[in-house]
mmCIF file of C-alpha atoms in Angstrom:
data_model
loop_
_atom_site.group_PDB
_atom_site.id
_atom_site.type_symbol
_atom_site.label_atom_id
_atom_site.label_comp_id
_atom_site.label_asym_id
_atom_site.label_seq_id
_atom_site.Cartn_x
_atom_site.Cartn_y
_atom_site.Cartn_z
ATOM 1 C CA MET A 12 -51.832 110.573 -142.118
ATOM 2 C CA ALA A 13 -52.949 107.940 -139.610
ATOM 3 C CA ILE A 14 -53.998 108.668 -136.060
ATOM 4 C CA LEU A 15 -51.459 107.182 -133.638
ATOM 5 C CA LEU A 16 -53.057 104.734 -131.224
ATOM 6 C CA ASP A 17 -51.053 105.771 -128.178
ATOM 7 C CA GLY A 18 -50.731 102.654 -126.043
ATOM 8 C CA LYS A 19 -48.407 104.333 -123.588
ATOM 9 C CA LYS A 20 -50.884 107.064 -122.673
ATOM 10 C CA THR A 21 -53.846 104.684 -122.621
ATOM 11 C CA ALA A 22 -51.890 102.276 -120.405
ATOM 12 C CA ASN A 23 -51.016 105.093 -118.007
ATOM 13 C CA ASP A 24 -54.693 106.015 -117.758
ATOM 14 C CA LEU A 25 -55.634 102.377 -117.166
ATOM 15 C CA ASN A 26 -52.938 102.024 -114.508
ATOM 16 C CA GLU A 27 -54.359 105.018 -112.655
ATOM 17 C CA ILE A 28 -57.789 103.386 -112.618
ATOM 18 C CA THR A 29 -56.171 100.164 -111.384
ATOM 19 C CA ARG A 30 -54.320 102.040 -108.645
ATOM 20 C CA ASN A 31 -57.573 103.549 -107.377
ATOM 21 C CA ARG A 32 -59.260 100.144 -107.378
ATOM 22 C CA ILE A 33 -56.383 98.764 -105.313
ATOM 23 C CA LEU A 34 -56.721 101.604 -102.795
ATOM 24 C CA LYS A 35 -60.400 100.742 -102.357
ATOM 25 C CA LEU A 36 -59.548 97.073 -101.850
ATOM 26 C CA LYS A 37 -56.939 97.957 -99.235
ATOM 27 C CA GLN A 38 -59.556 99.959 -97.359
ATOM 28 C CA ARG A 39 -61.376 96.625 -97.000
ATOM 29 C CA GLY A 40 -58.186 94.916 -95.820
ATOM 30 C CA ILE A 41 -57.607 93.192 -99.166
ATOM 31 C CA VAL A 42 -54.249 93.357 -100.995
ATOM 32 C CA PRO A 43 -54.051 91.939 -104.544
ATOM 33 C CA GLY A 44 -51.287 89.365 -104.846
ATOM 34 C CA LEU A 45 -49.465 88.464 -108.076
ATOM 35 C CA ALA A 46 -46.969 85.602 -108.317
ATOM 36 C CA VAL A 47 -44.754 85.322 -111.387
ATOM 37 C CA VAL A 48 -42.884 82.057 -111.913
ATOM 38 C CA ILE A 49 -39.773 82.287 -114.085
ATOM 39 C CA VAL A 50 -37.664 79.298 -115.098
ATOM 40 C CA GLY A 51 -34.024 79.657 -116.105
ATOM 41 C CA GLU A 52 -31.869 82.621 -117.085
ATOM 42 C CA ASP A 53 -33.431 83.908 -120.316
ATOM 43 C CA GLN A 54 -32.486 87.585 -120.398
ATOM 44 C CA ALA A 55 -35.603 88.805 -122.217
ATOM 45 C CA SER A 56 -37.843 86.914 -119.790
ATOM 46 C CA GLN A 57 -36.017 88.343 -116.814
ATOM 47 C CA ARG A 58 -36.420 91.844 -118.219
ATOM 48 C CA TYR A 59 -40.164 91.328 -118.738
ATOM 49 C CA VAL A 60 -40.556 89.961 -115.220
ATOM 50 C CA ARG A 61 -38.657 92.884 -113.694
ATOM 51 C CA ASN A 62 -40.874 95.362 -115.551
ATOM 52 C CA LYS A 63 -44.023 93.598 -114.366
ATOM 53 C CA HIS A 64 -42.741 93.462 -110.800
ATOM 54 C CA LYS A 65 -41.765 97.148 -110.804
ATOM 55 C CA LEU A 66 -45.170 98.289 -112.048
ATOM 56 C CA ALA A 67 -47.030 95.954 -109.681
ATOM 57 C CA LEU A 68 -45.242 97.384 -106.662
ATOM 58 C CA LYS A 69 -45.819 100.928 -107.927
ATOM 59 C CA LEU A 70 -49.560 100.303 -108.136
ATOM 60 C CA GLY A 71 -49.737 98.627 -104.730
ATOM 61 C CA VAL A 72 -49.881 94.961 -105.747
ATOM 62 C CA ASN A 73 -48.178 92.391 -103.514
ATOM 63 C CA SER A 74 -45.859 91.103 -106.244
ATOM 64 C CA ILE A 75 -43.593 88.107 -105.726
ATOM 65 C CA ILE A 76 -41.178 86.466 -108.143
ATOM 66 C CA LYS A 77 -40.591 82.729 -107.913
ATOM 67 C CA ALA A 78 -37.333 82.191 -109.806
ATOM 68 C CA VAL A 79 -36.340 78.568 -110.312
ATOM 69 C CA PRO A 80 -33.334 77.119 -112.146
ATOM 70 C CA ALA A 81 -33.583 75.700 -115.648
ATOM 71 C CA THR A 82 -32.809 72.297 -114.128
ATOM 72 C CA VAL A 83 -36.142 72.251 -112.254
ATOM 73 C CA THR A 84 -38.116 69.066 -112.756
ATOM 74 C CA GLU A 85 -41.668 69.075 -114.028
ATOM 75 C CA ASN A 86 -42.967 67.731 -110.717
ATOM 76 C CA GLN A 87 -41.124 70.412 -108.762
ATOM 77 C CA LEU A 88 -42.675 73.101 -110.926
ATOM 78 C CA LEU A 89 -46.150 71.581 -110.631
ATOM 79 C CA ASN A 90 -45.722 71.430 -106.860
ATOM 80 C CA LEU A 91 -44.750 75.113 -106.771
ATOM 81 C CA ILE A 92 -47.840 76.070 -108.741
ATOM 82 C CA ALA A 93 -49.991 73.907 -106.467
ATOM 83 C CA GLU A 94 -48.629 75.820 -103.466
ATOM 84 C CA LEU A 95 -49.478 79.123 -105.122
ATOM 85 C CA ASN A 96 -52.958 77.838 -106.003
ATOM 86 C CA HIS A 97 -53.583 77.272 -102.281
ATOM 87 C CA ASP A 98 -51.886 80.482 -101.094
ATOM 88 C CA GLN A 99 -54.709 82.816 -100.030
ATOM 89 C CA THR A 100 -52.442 85.876 -100.337
ATOM 90 C CA ILE A 101 -52.006 85.230 -104.075
ATOM 91 C CA GLN A 102 -54.937 85.968 -106.399
ATOM 92 C CA ALA A 103 -53.067 85.853 -109.729
ATOM 93 C CA ILE A 104 -50.452 83.444 -111.074
ATOM 94 C CA LEU A 105 -48.343 83.818 -114.222
ATOM 95 C CA VAL A 106 -45.736 81.413 -115.613
ATOM 96 C CA GLN A 107 -43.330 83.350 -117.812
ATOM 97 C CA ASP A 108 -42.565 82.031 -121.283
ATOM 98 C CA PRO A 109 -40.438 80.461 -122.601
ATOM 99 C CA LEU A 110 -40.061 77.258 -120.611
ATOM 100 C CA PRO A 111 -37.316 74.695 -121.271
ATOM 101 C CA THR A 112 -38.456 72.461 -124.112
ATOM 102 C CA ARG A 113 -38.123 69.341 -121.976
ATOM 103 C CA LEU A 114 -41.007 70.570 -119.809
ATOM 104 C CA ASN A 115 -44.626 69.984 -120.832
ATOM 105 C CA GLU A 116 -45.688 73.608 -121.109
ATOM 106 C CA GLN A 117 -49.341 72.810 -121.705
ATOM 107 C CA LYS A 118 -49.506 70.585 -118.610
ATOM 108 C CA ILE A 119 -47.840 73.268 -116.496
ATOM 109 C CA MET A 120 -50.109 76.066 -117.712
ATOM 110 C CA GLN A 121 -53.210 73.954 -117.165
ATOM 111 C CA SER A 122 -52.163 73.290 -113.563
ATOM 112 C CA ILE A 123 -52.869 76.933 -112.665
ATOM 113 C CA SER A 124 -56.227 77.348 -110.982
ATOM 114 C CA PRO A 125 -58.667 78.984 -113.459
ATOM 115 C CA GLU A 126 -59.605 81.436 -110.687
ATOM 116 C CA LYS A 127 -55.947 82.594 -110.533
ATOM 117 C CA ASP A 128 -55.117 82.283 -114.249
ATOM 118 C CA VAL A 129 -54.286 85.942 -114.868
ATOM 119 C CA ASP A 130 -53.113 85.224 -118.440
ATOM 120 C CA GLY A 131 -56.382 83.499 -119.364
ATOM 121 C CA PHE A 132 -54.585 80.453 -120.789
ATOM 122 C CA THR A 133 -56.370 77.564 -119.049
ATOM 123 C CA THR A 134 -58.874 75.574 -121.084
ATOM 124 C CA THR A 135 -61.642 76.688 -118.726
ATOM 125 C CA ASN A 136 -61.062 80.366 -119.413
ATOM 126 C CA VAL A 137 -60.304 79.891 -123.109
ATOM 127 C CA GLY A 138 -63.564 77.973 -123.435
ATOM 128 C CA LYS A 139 -65.494 80.785 -121.780
ATOM 129 C CA LEU A 140 -63.922 83.271 -124.186
ATOM 130 C CA TYR A 141 -64.826 81.244 -127.272
ATOM 131 C CA LEU A 142 -68.369 80.708 -125.977
ATOM 132 C CA ASN A 143 -68.614 84.440 -125.215
ATOM 133 C CA HIS A 144 -69.564 83.541 -121.666
ATOM 134 C CA SER A 145 -71.363 86.300 -119.795
ATOM 135 C CA GLY A 146 -69.636 85.725 -116.458
ATOM 136 C CA ASN A 147 -66.305 86.931 -115.079
ATOM 137 C CA TYR A 148 -63.109 85.354 -116.402
ATOM 138 C CA PRO A 149 -59.621 86.497 -117.463
ATOM 139 C CA VAL A 150 -58.596 86.836 -121.111
ATOM 140 C CA ALA A 151 -55.120 86.759 -122.679
ATOM 141 C CA CYS A 152 -53.587 90.113 -121.751
ATOM 142 C CA THR A 153 -52.311 91.296 -125.136
ATOM 143 C CA PRO A 154 -55.599 90.783 -127.028
ATOM 144 C CA LYS A 155 -57.605 92.270 -124.184
ATOM 145 C CA GLY A 156 -55.249 95.253 -124.095
ATOM 146 C CA ILE A 157 -55.733 95.749 -127.833
ATOM 147 C CA MET A 158 -59.509 95.748 -127.371
ATOM 148 C CA THR A 159 -59.163 98.375 -124.642
ATOM 149 C CA LEU A 160 -56.989 100.510 -126.922
ATOM 150 C CA LEU A 161 -59.456 100.286 -129.818
ATOM 151 C CA GLN A 162 -62.307 101.189 -127.481
ATOM 152 C CA GLN A 163 -60.358 104.172 -126.154
ATOM 153 C CA TYR A 164 -60.161 105.572 -129.692
ATOM 154 C CA ASN A 165 -63.825 104.758 -130.426
ATOM 155 C CA ILE A 166 -62.964 102.320 -133.200
ATOM 156 C CA SER A 167 -66.097 100.376 -134.021
ATOM 157 C CA LEU A 168 -65.765 96.644 -134.694
ATOM 158 C CA ARG A 169 -69.324 95.587 -135.405
ATOM 159 C CA GLY A 170 -69.782 94.641 -139.061
ATOM 160 C CA LYS A 171 -66.120 95.260 -139.887
ATOM 161 C CA LYS A 172 -63.792 92.931 -141.772
ATOM 162 C CA ALA A 173 -60.853 92.047 -139.542
ATOM 163 C CA VAL A 174 -57.675 90.106 -140.273
ATOM 164 C CA VAL A 175 -55.470 88.570 -137.590
ATOM 165 C CA ILE A 176 -52.029 87.490 -138.803
ATOM 166 C CA GLY A 177 -50.693 84.810 -136.475
ATOM 167 C CA ARG A 178 -52.525 81.969 -134.760
ATOM 168 C CA SER A 179 -50.736 81.628 -131.421
ATOM 169 C CA ALA A 180 -52.655 80.746 -128.273
ATOM 170 C CA ILE A 181 -51.217 83.877 -126.653
ATOM 171 C CA VAL A 182 -52.323 86.470 -129.222
ATOM 172 C CA GLY A 183 -53.806 85.292 -132.508
ATOM 173 C CA LYS A 184 -56.531 82.874 -131.459
ATOM 174 C CA PRO A 185 -57.875 84.822 -128.453
ATOM 175 C CA MET A 186 -57.664 88.038 -130.503
ATOM 176 C CA ALA A 187 -59.836 86.486 -133.183
ATOM 177 C CA ALA A 188 -62.345 85.307 -130.588
ATOM 178 C CA LEU A 189 -62.621 88.768 -129.038
ATOM 179 C CA LEU A 190 -63.157 90.345 -132.448
ATOM 180 C CA VAL A 191 -65.851 87.806 -133.351
ATOM 181 C CA ASN A 192 -67.542 88.423 -129.998
ATOM 182 C CA ALA A 193 -67.494 92.157 -130.789
ATOM 183 C CA GLY A 194 -69.324 91.604 -134.079
ATOM 184 C CA ALA A 195 -66.467 91.610 -136.586
ATOM 185 C CA SER A 196 -66.014 89.120 -139.432
ATOM 186 C CA VAL A 197 -62.585 87.626 -138.867
ATOM 187 C CA SER A 198 -59.969 85.841 -140.973
ATOM 188 C CA ILE A 199 -56.960 84.230 -139.255
ATOM 189 C CA LEU A 200 -53.830 84.113 -141.426
ATOM 190 C CA HIS A 201 -50.684 82.072 -140.765
ATOM 191 C CA ARG A 202 -47.597 80.615 -142.390
ATOM 192 C CA TYR A 203 -49.681 78.359 -144.639
ATOM 193 C CA THR A 204 -51.761 81.224 -146.055
ATOM 194 C CA ASN A 205 -50.758 81.466 -149.704
ATOM 195 C CA ASP A 206 -51.297 85.203 -150.187
ATOM 196 C CA ILE A 207 -51.969 87.342 -147.130
ATOM 197 C CA THR A 208 -52.594 90.446 -149.240
ATOM 198 C CA GLU A 209 -55.700 88.761 -150.648
ATOM 199 C CA TYR A 210 -57.143 89.298 -147.180
ATOM 200 C CA THR A 211 -55.334 92.365 -145.856
ATOM 201 C CA GLN A 212 -56.141 94.565 -148.872
ATOM 202 C CA ASP A 213 -59.853 94.105 -148.142
ATOM 203 C CA ALA A 214 -59.686 94.396 -144.348
ATOM 204 C CA ASP A 215 -60.960 97.276 -142.235
ATOM 205 C CA ILE A 216 -58.787 96.156 -139.328
ATOM 206 C CA VAL A 217 -55.444 94.337 -139.533
ATOM 207 C CA ILE A 218 -53.730 92.930 -136.448
ATOM 208 C CA SER A 219 -50.271 91.487 -137.081
ATOM 209 C CA ALA A 220 -48.533 89.313 -134.499
ATOM 210 C CA THR A 221 -45.828 87.391 -136.351
ATOM 211 C CA GLY A 222 -42.425 88.844 -135.514
ATOM 212 C CA VAL A 223 -41.652 89.135 -139.235
ATOM 213 C CA LEU A 224 -39.877 92.382 -140.116
ATOM 214 C CA ARG A 225 -41.723 94.530 -142.693
ATOM 215 C CA LEU A 226 -44.362 91.893 -143.290
ATOM 216 C CA LEU A 227 -46.849 94.610 -144.263
ATOM 217 C CA ASP A 228 -46.213 97.665 -146.411
ATOM 218 C CA SER A 229 -48.613 100.260 -147.759
ATOM 219 C CA GLU A 230 -49.471 98.080 -150.771
ATOM 220 C CA ALA A 231 -50.725 95.338 -148.441
ATOM 221 C CA ILE A 232 -53.524 97.402 -146.871
ATOM 222 C CA LYS A 233 -56.468 99.398 -148.079
ATOM 223 C CA SER A 234 -56.837 103.117 -147.532
ATOM 224 C CA GLY A 235 -58.442 103.949 -144.205
ATOM 225 C CA ALA A 236 -57.653 100.653 -142.482
ATOM 226 C CA VAL A 237 -56.847 100.380 -138.770
ATOM 227 C CA ILE A 238 -53.466 98.707 -138.204
ATOM 228 C CA VAL A 239 -52.452 97.121 -134.896
ATOM 229 C CA ASP A 240 -48.815 95.997 -134.807
ATOM 230 C CA VAL A 241 -48.020 93.400 -132.126
ATOM 231 C CA GLY A 242 -44.669 92.399 -133.633
ATOM 232 C CA GLN A 243 -41.335 93.087 -131.988
ATOM 233 C CA ASN A 244 -38.288 92.980 -134.232
ATOM 234 C CA LEU A 245 -34.903 94.649 -134.501
ATOM 235 C CA ASP A 246 -34.157 96.479 -137.747
ATOM 236 C CA GLU A 247 -30.777 96.825 -139.467
ATOM 237 C CA ASN A 248 -29.811 99.591 -137.035
ATOM 238 C CA GLY A 249 -30.783 97.635 -133.941
ATOM 239 C CA HIS A 250 -33.944 99.671 -133.350
ATOM 240 C CA LEU A 251 -37.100 98.035 -132.028
ATOM 241 C CA VAL A 252 -39.773 97.933 -134.744
ATOM 242 C CA GLY A 253 -42.881 95.908 -135.487
ATOM 243 C CA ASP A 254 -44.175 93.768 -138.355
ATOM 244 C CA VAL A 255 -45.396 96.837 -140.245
ATOM 245 C CA ASP A 256 -43.401 99.237 -142.405
ATOM 246 C CA PHE A 257 -44.578 102.064 -140.183
ATOM 247 C CA GLU A 258 -43.560 105.138 -142.173
ATOM 248 C CA THR A 259 -45.248 104.066 -145.410
ATOM 249 C CA VAL A 260 -48.319 102.445 -143.855
ATOM 250 C CA ARG A 261 -49.123 105.442 -141.651
ATOM 251 C CA GLN A 262 -49.602 107.531 -144.817
ATOM 252 C CA LYS A 263 -52.443 105.275 -145.937
ATOM 253 C CA ALA A 264 -54.045 103.925 -142.747
ATOM 254 C CA ALA A 265 -56.703 105.668 -140.670
ATOM 255 C CA ALA A 266 -55.068 104.630 -137.402
ATOM 256 C CA ILE A 267 -51.942 102.714 -136.411
ATOM 257 C CA THR A 268 -50.077 101.589 -133.295
ATOM 258 C CA PRO A 269 -46.419 102.600 -133.006
ATOM 259 C CA VAL A 270 -43.670 100.185 -131.970
ATOM 260 C CA PRO A 271 -42.604 100.760 -129.289
ATOM 261 C CA GLY A 272 -45.349 102.571 -127.390
ATOM 262 C CA GLY A 273 -48.377 100.806 -128.824
ATOM 263 C CA VAL A 274 -49.448 97.323 -127.792
ATOM 264 C CA GLY A 275 -46.589 96.609 -125.364
ATOM 265 C CA PRO A 276 -47.630 99.005 -122.574
ATOM 266 C CA MET A 277 -51.237 97.817 -122.905
ATOM 267 C CA THR A 278 -50.239 94.209 -122.240
ATOM 268 C CA ILE A 279 -48.606 94.902 -118.899
ATOM 269 C CA ALA A 280 -51.332 97.365 -117.859
ATOM 270 C CA THR A 281 -53.932 94.706 -118.641
ATOM 271 C CA LEU A 282 -52.015 92.201 -116.522
ATOM 272 C CA MET A 283 -52.348 94.566 -113.561
ATOM 273 C CA GLN A 284 -55.995 95.228 -114.388
ATOM 274 C CA GLN A 285 -56.766 91.519 -114.420
ATOM 275 C CA THR A 286 -54.855 90.913 -111.196
ATOM 276 C CA VAL A 287 -57.291 93.314 -109.567
ATOM 277 C CA ASP A 288 -60.217 91.744 -111.440
ATOM 278 C CA LEU A 289 -59.353 88.312 -110.036
ATOM 279 C CA THR A 290 -58.976 89.806 -106.558
ATOM 280 C CA GLU A 291 -62.360 91.531 -106.699
ATOM 281 C CA TRP A 292 -64.118 88.486 -108.126
ATOM 282 C CA GLY A 293 -62.611 86.276 -105.438
ATOM 283 C CA ALA A 294 -63.564 88.706 -102.682
ATOM 284 C CA THR A 295 -67.154 88.813 -103.956
ATOM 285 C CA ASN A 296 -67.334 85.016 -103.983
ATOM 286 C CA ASP A 297 -66.028 84.874 -100.403
ATOM 287 C CA GLU A 298 -68.685 87.253 -99.091
#
């Protein structure tokens, strides 16, 4: 039976560390500021933003939500981000996905100052990640949260065979880079991979981020593998589940993340962690 990688508990522990860091900053007269820009009325996006805002306030972050209508023009949105880039009370900026398809998402994301890019999506910060830069820079929150969770459970990555299913800029690609930087040998699988089991059955670590219900069953993994499920799907009964057939895979794996309660809480906790990181790095540079 697999060990459950409890993201909820690990996130709570991380949030407590973040709260204490914020208290120390406030003693110096510094309050971390997070601005979340949300475009339109997407219900899932609004729910995510509310959850982020609620936790930020609970931890002591100055959290503001910039809600703009779906009719916003690209220039208006770029001007809003420019204002936030120059706002000295804001250390972290996040633009919530998805954006209306008529907007150039890449252009908008790249307009965020790298020093305030809490999601780690700008080319500057992505480049530092891929080069394994030794300095301070933010990394995509979900992959970084996964790395924190694996570290919490003392799961070694050096010399291991790892598979990442999904090649998005938000999860798959930065996840692969972090694993490579940690000493793992990594394969990235995607929709054009002919047979994913050719890779997953030989992998020590499998990270699935596809949103495909029951993509992996027990036959798709080897005994003793570590399984990280980033997927979020609804099953036939309307219950939130991941990409992995949890009940069968947990019998064979060494460790596995549940859905919910695995990767999700780590993502938002990492967002708060990196908001404080950016604040501390900026304060050090100003001294």
